[in-house]
Amino acid sequence: MPRNFKKRAEILYPIEDTELKTRIIDEILRTYLNDNVKARLMQPDGSYVRVRPKDGAKLVRSQSALIAIAREGGVKSPPYEELVKKIGKKKGLKR
């Protein structure tokens, strides 16, 4: 899997809010570290080895788990069609 390391910029900054820091570590990072469906571990030579779940272990796919977390705590929005109609009325468009 090729990686783009030459044309990429990353920004780091401290997270000082204790509640936010705890959530990032306990909820987001732990979810990624528990992934045993799609995760890969980089080896010393730069190659990747797929993580295999242990026998009887609960399957954890981090992307699906994070989507579920977002849906639980996220702001509930109206159905898409309802939003489109409201935006159309504001802009004077007829649907």
Short mmCIF file of C-alpha atoms in Angstrom, two decimals:
data_model
loop_
_atom_site.label_atom_id
_atom_site.label_comp_id
_atom_site.label_asym_id
_atom_site.label_seq_id
_atom_site.Cartn_x
_atom_site.Cartn_y
_atom_site.Cartn_z
CA MET A 1 0.00 0.00 0.00
CA PRO A 2 1.81 3.19 -1.14
CA ARG A 3 1.85 6.16 1.20
CA ASN A 4 2.12 9.86 0.37
CA PHE A 5 4.83 11.15 2.70
CA LYS A 6 6.33 13.79 0.42
CA LYS A 7 3.35 16.02 -0.42
CA ARG A 8 1.57 15.98 2.89
CA ALA A 9 1.33 18.37 5.81
CA GLU A 10 0.27 17.43 9.30
CA ILE A 11 -0.40 19.80 12.14
CA LEU A 12 -0.10 18.95 15.82
CA TYR A 13 -1.26 20.99 18.77
CA PRO A 14 -1.78 20.24 22.46
CA ILE A 15 -5.19 19.22 23.74
CA GLU A 16 -5.55 20.95 27.06
CA ASP A 17 -9.20 20.21 27.85
CA THR A 18 -9.08 17.20 30.20
CA GLU A 19 -12.54 15.94 29.23
CA LEU A 20 -11.75 16.09 25.52
CA LYS A 21 -8.34 14.45 26.02
CA THR A 22 -9.95 11.61 27.98
CA ARG A 23 -12.56 11.09 25.28
CA ILE A 24 -9.94 11.00 22.53
CA ILE A 25 -7.82 8.45 24.40
CA ASP A 26 -10.61 6.26 25.80
CA GLU A 27 -13.09 6.40 22.96
CA ILE A 28 -11.29 7.08 19.69
CA LEU A 29 -7.76 5.77 20.20
CA ARG A 30 -8.91 2.69 22.11
CA THR A 31 -11.40 1.89 19.34
CA TYR A 32 -8.63 1.98 16.73
CA LEU A 33 -6.32 -0.13 18.91
CA ASN A 34 -9.04 -2.75 19.43
CA ASP A 35 -9.71 -3.15 15.69
CA ASN A 36 -9.23 -6.80 14.78
CA VAL A 37 -11.04 -6.82 11.42
CA LYS A 38 -9.32 -4.26 9.18
CA ALA A 39 -6.21 -3.34 11.21
CA ARG A 40 -2.67 -3.92 10.03
CA LEU A 41 0.57 -3.78 12.03
CA MET A 42 3.61 -2.23 10.43
CA GLN A 43 6.70 -4.40 10.68
CA PRO A 44 10.29 -3.14 11.16
CA ASP A 45 10.95 -3.57 7.42
CA GLY A 46 7.97 -1.32 6.52
CA SER A 47 5.67 -4.14 5.44
CA TYR A 48 2.25 -4.69 7.00
CA VAL A 49 0.75 -7.78 8.61
CA ARG A 50 -3.00 -8.10 9.03
CA VAL A 51 -4.26 -8.35 12.61
CA ARG A 52 -6.21 -11.55 13.18
CA PRO A 53 -8.87 -11.82 15.90
CA LYS A 54 -8.20 -14.36 18.63
CA ASP A 55 -10.53 -17.35 18.83
CA GLY A 56 -13.86 -16.31 20.29
CA ALA A 57 -12.93 -12.60 20.39
CA LYS A 58 -15.60 -10.05 19.59
CA LEU A 59 -14.99 -8.63 16.12
CA VAL A 60 -14.20 -4.90 16.20
CA ARG A 61 -14.04 -2.83 13.02
CA SER A 62 -12.95 0.64 14.11
CA GLN A 63 -14.66 2.57 11.31
CA SER A 64 -18.03 0.96 12.01
CA ALA A 65 -17.59 1.38 15.76
CA LEU A 66 -16.72 5.08 15.42
CA ILE A 67 -19.72 5.66 13.14
CA ALA A 68 -21.96 4.04 15.78
CA ILE A 69 -20.42 6.23 18.50
CA ALA A 70 -21.01 9.36 16.40
CA ARG A 71 -24.63 8.40 15.75
CA GLU A 72 -25.30 7.78 19.45
CA GLY A 73 -23.95 11.12 20.61
CA GLY A 74 -24.42 13.20 17.52
CA VAL A 75 -26.98 15.84 16.80
CA LYS A 76 -30.01 14.28 15.16
CA SER A 77 -30.78 15.91 11.84
CA PRO A 78 -34.03 15.88 9.88
CA PRO A 79 -34.32 13.56 6.87
CA TYR A 80 -32.33 14.68 3.82
CA GLU A 81 -35.39 15.42 1.67
CA GLU A 82 -36.80 17.69 4.37
CA LEU A 83 -33.55 19.66 4.52
CA VAL A 84 -33.42 20.03 0.73
CA LYS A 85 -36.96 21.44 0.70
CA LYS A 86 -36.08 23.97 3.43
CA ILE A 87 -32.94 25.10 1.60
CA GLY A 88 -34.92 25.44 -1.64
CA LYS A 89 -37.53 27.65 0.08
CA LYS A 90 -34.82 29.90 1.55
CA LYS A 91 -33.24 30.37 -1.89
CA GLY A 92 -36.59 30.86 -3.59
CA LEU A 93 -36.36 27.59 -5.51
CA LYS A 94 -39.45 25.52 -6.17
CA ARG A 95 -39.37 21.74 -5.76
#
